Each structure stands twice: as structure tokens, then as C-alpha cells.
XYZ file of N, CA and C in Angstrom:
288
model
N 11.689 -55.265 34.208
C 12.336 -55.767 33.023
C 12.180 -54.724 31.938
N 13.196 -54.494 31.099
C 13.103 -53.460 30.074
C 12.087 -53.827 29.000
N 11.304 -52.852 28.604
C 10.323 -53.030 27.537
C 10.534 -51.910 26.539
N 10.776 -52.239 25.268
C 10.996 -51.228 24.241
C 9.668 -50.633 23.808
N 9.609 -49.314 23.757
C 8.417 -48.595 23.318
C 8.848 -47.615 22.238
N 8.867 -48.066 20.998
C 9.329 -47.199 19.926
C 10.800 -46.879 20.125
N 11.120 -45.585 20.282
C 12.499 -45.160 20.497
C 12.844 -45.031 21.978
N 11.989 -45.525 22.849
C 12.178 -45.374 24.285
C 12.127 -46.739 24.956
N 12.750 -46.869 26.106
C 12.708 -48.108 26.886
C 12.273 -47.777 28.297
N 11.352 -48.566 28.837
C 10.861 -48.382 30.209
C 11.070 -49.667 30.980
N 11.302 -49.554 32.276
C 11.370 -50.729 33.137
C 9.995 -50.965 33.731
N 9.549 -52.214 33.696
C 8.235 -52.561 34.235
C 8.389 -53.715 35.212
N 7.388 -53.881 36.046
C 7.329 -55.024 36.954
C 5.974 -55.678 36.766
N 5.919 -56.991 36.934
C 4.665 -57.731 36.845
C 4.265 -58.095 38.264
N 3.059 -57.688 38.664
C 2.554 -57.949 40.006
C 1.276 -58.764 39.912
N 0.990 -59.555 40.951
C -0.279 -60.265 40.978
C -1.331 -59.372 41.626
N -2.533 -59.898 41.821
C -3.634 -59.090 42.354
C -3.359 -58.594 43.775
N -2.479 -59.261 44.517
C -2.132 -58.840 45.879
C -0.917 -57.913 45.886
N -0.526 -57.438 44.719
C 0.612 -56.547 44.524
C 1.944 -57.179 44.946
N 2.028 -58.490 44.809
C 3.282 -59.203 45.037
C 4.042 -59.215 43.712
N 5.310 -58.819 43.739
C 6.110 -58.754 42.514
C 6.383 -60.166 42.002
N 5.964 -60.421 40.775
C 6.213 -61.711 40.135
C 7.454 -61.653 39.257
N 7.739 -60.496 38.682
C 8.917 -60.312 37.834
C 9.246 -58.832 37.788
N 10.525 -58.523 37.795
C 10.971 -57.152 37.645
C 12.265 -57.165 36.849
N 13.057 -56.104 36.912
C 14.245 -56.026 36.063
C 15.275 -57.106 36.375
N 15.181 -57.776 37.518
C 16.106 -58.862 37.851
C 15.649 -60.202 37.272
N 14.428 -60.267 36.741
C 13.897 -61.530 36.220
C 14.682 -61.964 34.988
N 14.975 -63.241 34.898
C 15.669 -63.761 33.728
C 14.701 -64.077 32.602
N 13.473 -64.451 32.954
C 12.477 -64.714 31.922
C 11.095 -64.707 32.544
N 10.111 -64.554 31.685
C 8.712 -64.561 32.094
C 7.965 -65.412 31.082
N 7.069 -66.267 31.532
C 6.234 -67.046 30.624
C 4.807 -66.550 30.738
N 4.215 -66.194 29.608
C 2.835 -65.732 29.568
C 2.009 -66.845 28.945
N 0.965 -67.295 29.655
C 0.112 -68.371 29.163
C -1.229 -67.795 28.747
N -1.676 -68.186 27.564
C -2.979 -67.754 27.064
C -3.705 -68.984 26.533
N -4.995 -68.861 26.223
C -5.725 -70.021 25.690
C -5.091 -70.608 24.427
N -4.349 -69.789 23.678
C -3.743 -70.288 22.441
C -2.352 -70.881 22.671
N -1.883 -70.919 23.915
C -0.566 -71.481 24.211
C 0.233 -70.539 25.083
N 1.498 -70.865 25.309
C 2.335 -70.005 26.144
C 3.517 -69.483 25.343
N 3.990 -68.327 25.748
C 5.106 -67.675 25.092
C 6.123 -67.316 26.166
N 7.368 -67.725 25.993
C 8.426 -67.361 26.937
C 9.042 -66.041 26.494
N 9.176 -65.124 27.419
C 9.750 -63.816 27.133
C 11.007 -63.666 27.971
N 12.106 -63.358 27.323
C 13.359 -63.121 28.044
C 13.708 -61.654 27.864
N 13.856 -60.911 28.952
C 14.141 -59.486 28.813
C 15.495 -59.235 28.165
N 15.583 -58.133 27.431
C 16.848 -57.755 26.811
C 17.821 -57.305 27.890
N 19.100 -57.619 27.724
C 20.069 -57.152 28.720
C 20.119 -55.630 28.731
N 20.378 -55.041 29.902
C 20.450 -53.586 29.997
C 21.893 -53.094 30.073
N 22.841 -54.012 30.130
C 24.258 -53.649 30.177
C 25.079 -54.796 29.598
N 26.314 -54.498 29.233
C 27.219 -55.552 28.793
C 27.501 -56.459 29.979
N 27.526 -57.761 29.738
C 27.698 -58.706 30.840
C 28.562 -59.874 30.381
N 29.586 -60.184 31.163
C 30.433 -61.351 30.926
C 30.377 -62.200 32.183
N 29.839 -63.402 32.063
C 29.675 -64.291 33.214
C 30.943 -65.117 33.428
N 31.191 -65.556 34.660
C 32.334 -66.447 34.897
C 32.164 -67.750 34.112
N 33.280 -68.271 33.633
C 33.173 -69.541 32.907
C 32.754 -70.642 33.873
N 32.118 -71.668 33.319
C 31.681 -72.780 34.153
C 31.793 -74.067 33.359
N 32.058 -75.196 33.921
C 32.153 -75.392 35.362
C 33.406 -74.770 35.949
N 34.565 -74.911 35.346
C 35.768 -74.183 35.756
C 36.826 -74.373 34.674
N 37.874 -73.553 34.692
C 38.846 -73.612 33.589
C 39.723 -74.857 33.564
N 39.640 -75.706 34.569
C 40.508 -76.882 34.605
C 39.841 -78.127 34.039
N 38.584 -78.034 33.655
C 37.899 -79.151 33.002
C 38.289 -79.171 31.524
N 38.042 -80.281 30.823
C 38.380 -80.355 29.397
C 37.598 -79.349 28.547
N 36.417 -78.942 29.018
C 35.637 -77.934 28.295
C 34.987 -77.001 29.308
N 34.659 -75.808 28.841
C 34.030 -74.812 29.706
C 33.081 -73.967 28.870
N 32.150 -73.290 29.508
C 31.191 -72.418 28.835
C 31.393 -70.997 29.329
N 31.487 -70.050 28.399
C 31.599 -68.632 28.740
C 30.369 -67.944 28.162
N 29.540 -67.379 29.031
C 28.316 -66.700 28.593
C 28.503 -65.190 28.665
N 27.909 -64.488 27.694
C 27.942 -63.026 27.714
C 26.658 -62.502 27.091
N 26.331 -61.242 27.403
C 25.152 -60.582 26.843
C 25.545 -59.177 26.417
N 24.942 -58.717 25.337
C 25.140 -57.340 24.887
C 23.771 -56.672 24.789
N 23.652 -55.408 25.222
C 22.351 -54.750 25.230
C 21.917 -54.229 23.872
N 22.822 -54.226 22.911
C 22.504 -53.732 21.575
C 23.402 -54.436 20.570
N 23.047 -54.331 19.310
C 23.872 -54.915 18.253
C 25.236 -54.231 18.290
N 26.294 -55.029 18.417
C 27.635 -54.462 18.536
C 28.685 -55.497 18.143
N 29.883 -55.032 17.871
C 30.984 -55.936 17.558
C 31.535 -56.501 18.861
N 31.684 -57.820 18.926
C 32.180 -58.499 20.124
C 33.466 -59.235 19.773
N 34.479 -59.060 20.610
C 35.713 -59.827 20.503
C 35.951 -60.495 21.846
N 36.082 -61.808 21.838
C 36.331 -62.572 23.064
C 37.600 -63.388 22.839
N 38.641 -63.054 23.604
C 39.945 -63.701 23.443
C 40.364 -64.367 24.747
N 41.121 -65.437 24.633
C 41.688 -66.131 25.789
C 43.202 -65.911 25.765
N 43.744 -65.510 26.925
C 45.176 -65.256 27.066
C 45.782 -66.218 28.082
N 47.078 -66.492 27.924
C 47.765 -67.298 28.943
C 48.246 -66.379 30.065
N 48.911 -66.940 31.075
C 49.302 -66.163 32.253
C 50.367 -65.102 31.969
N 51.053 -65.186 30.825
C 52.043 -64.153 30.502
C 51.527 -63.172 29.445
N 50.220 -63.207 29.199
C 49.596 -62.212 28.336
C 49.583 -62.512 26.857
N 49.950 -63.708 26.452
C 49.915 -64.073 25.039
C 48.515 -64.561 24.678
N 48.014 -64.073 23.526
C 46.701 -64.534 23.069
C 46.811 -65.991 22.647
N 45.925 -66.831 23.200
C 45.906 -68.259 22.880
C 44.902 -68.538 21.770
N 43.713 -67.962 21.895
C 42.657 -68.194 20.904
C 41.678 -67.027 20.924
N 41.127 -66.745 19.763
C 40.074 -65.743 19.638
C 38.774 -66.521 19.411
N 37.901 -66.515 20.411
C 36.664 -67.297 20.349
C 35.575 -66.604 19.545
N 35.492 -65.284 19.666
C 34.459 -64.508 18.972
C 35.114 -63.250 18.430
N 34.772 -62.884 17.196
C 35.238 -61.631 16.601
C 34.261 -61.271 15.492
N 33.057 -60.835 15.900
C 32.024 -60.522 14.911
C 30.945 -59.640 15.531
N 30.094 -59.108 14.691
C 28.951 -58.320 15.154
C 27.910 -59.282 15.703
N 27.419 -58.992 16.904
C 26.437 -59.847 17.574
C 25.138 -59.075 17.773
N 24.000 -59.732 17.583
C 22.722 -59.083 17.888
C 22.494 -59.041 19.395
N 21.461 -58.353 19.813
C 21.099 -58.287 21.236
C 20.810 -59.657 21.770
């Protein structure tokens, strides 16, 4: 999973005492538990990602998920089958 170190980023893996990988760059999240409580850590995306909508486009509502690896301007538009823009869902600067 990417870990920021100042101006540099390194990929790390979390292993147990038997050297079994518990989390690596494919992990979606890691929870660290300490005597003072637990903290959920979600790694930063390493690339732009647009997930398929779900459950599917024929339901009354759908969810479209995306990730950006850095602060950037995002525009997300929906088009009909003949290429006409139907709606602009997102058009703003998004954080990581």
C-alpha cells in the first residue's frame, strides 16, 4: 500500500510473524488496533480509477465510484446512445 514519506512515496506490505502477507498494495483498508482504540487506514489510490456503476443502469438509481491519486479537477458526464450530454454529475476540483 502506498505510504507518503515527505516528497516520496513507497509501497509497503504488512506481514505477520510467520511472514504471511496481511496487506499490500491491493488492500482496500487496514485497521490498526492499539490500547487507546483502533484507527482505520485506507491507502491512497495510485492511479485514476472509474468503477462500473452498480447495481446497473436500468434501476431507478445507480452509484458511480471513482478515485483520484492527487488533487485534480474531475468532470463526470453522462451521455445518451447518440452522444448527447444528458447530465454533468461532477465538475469540480476533488481531493485525493
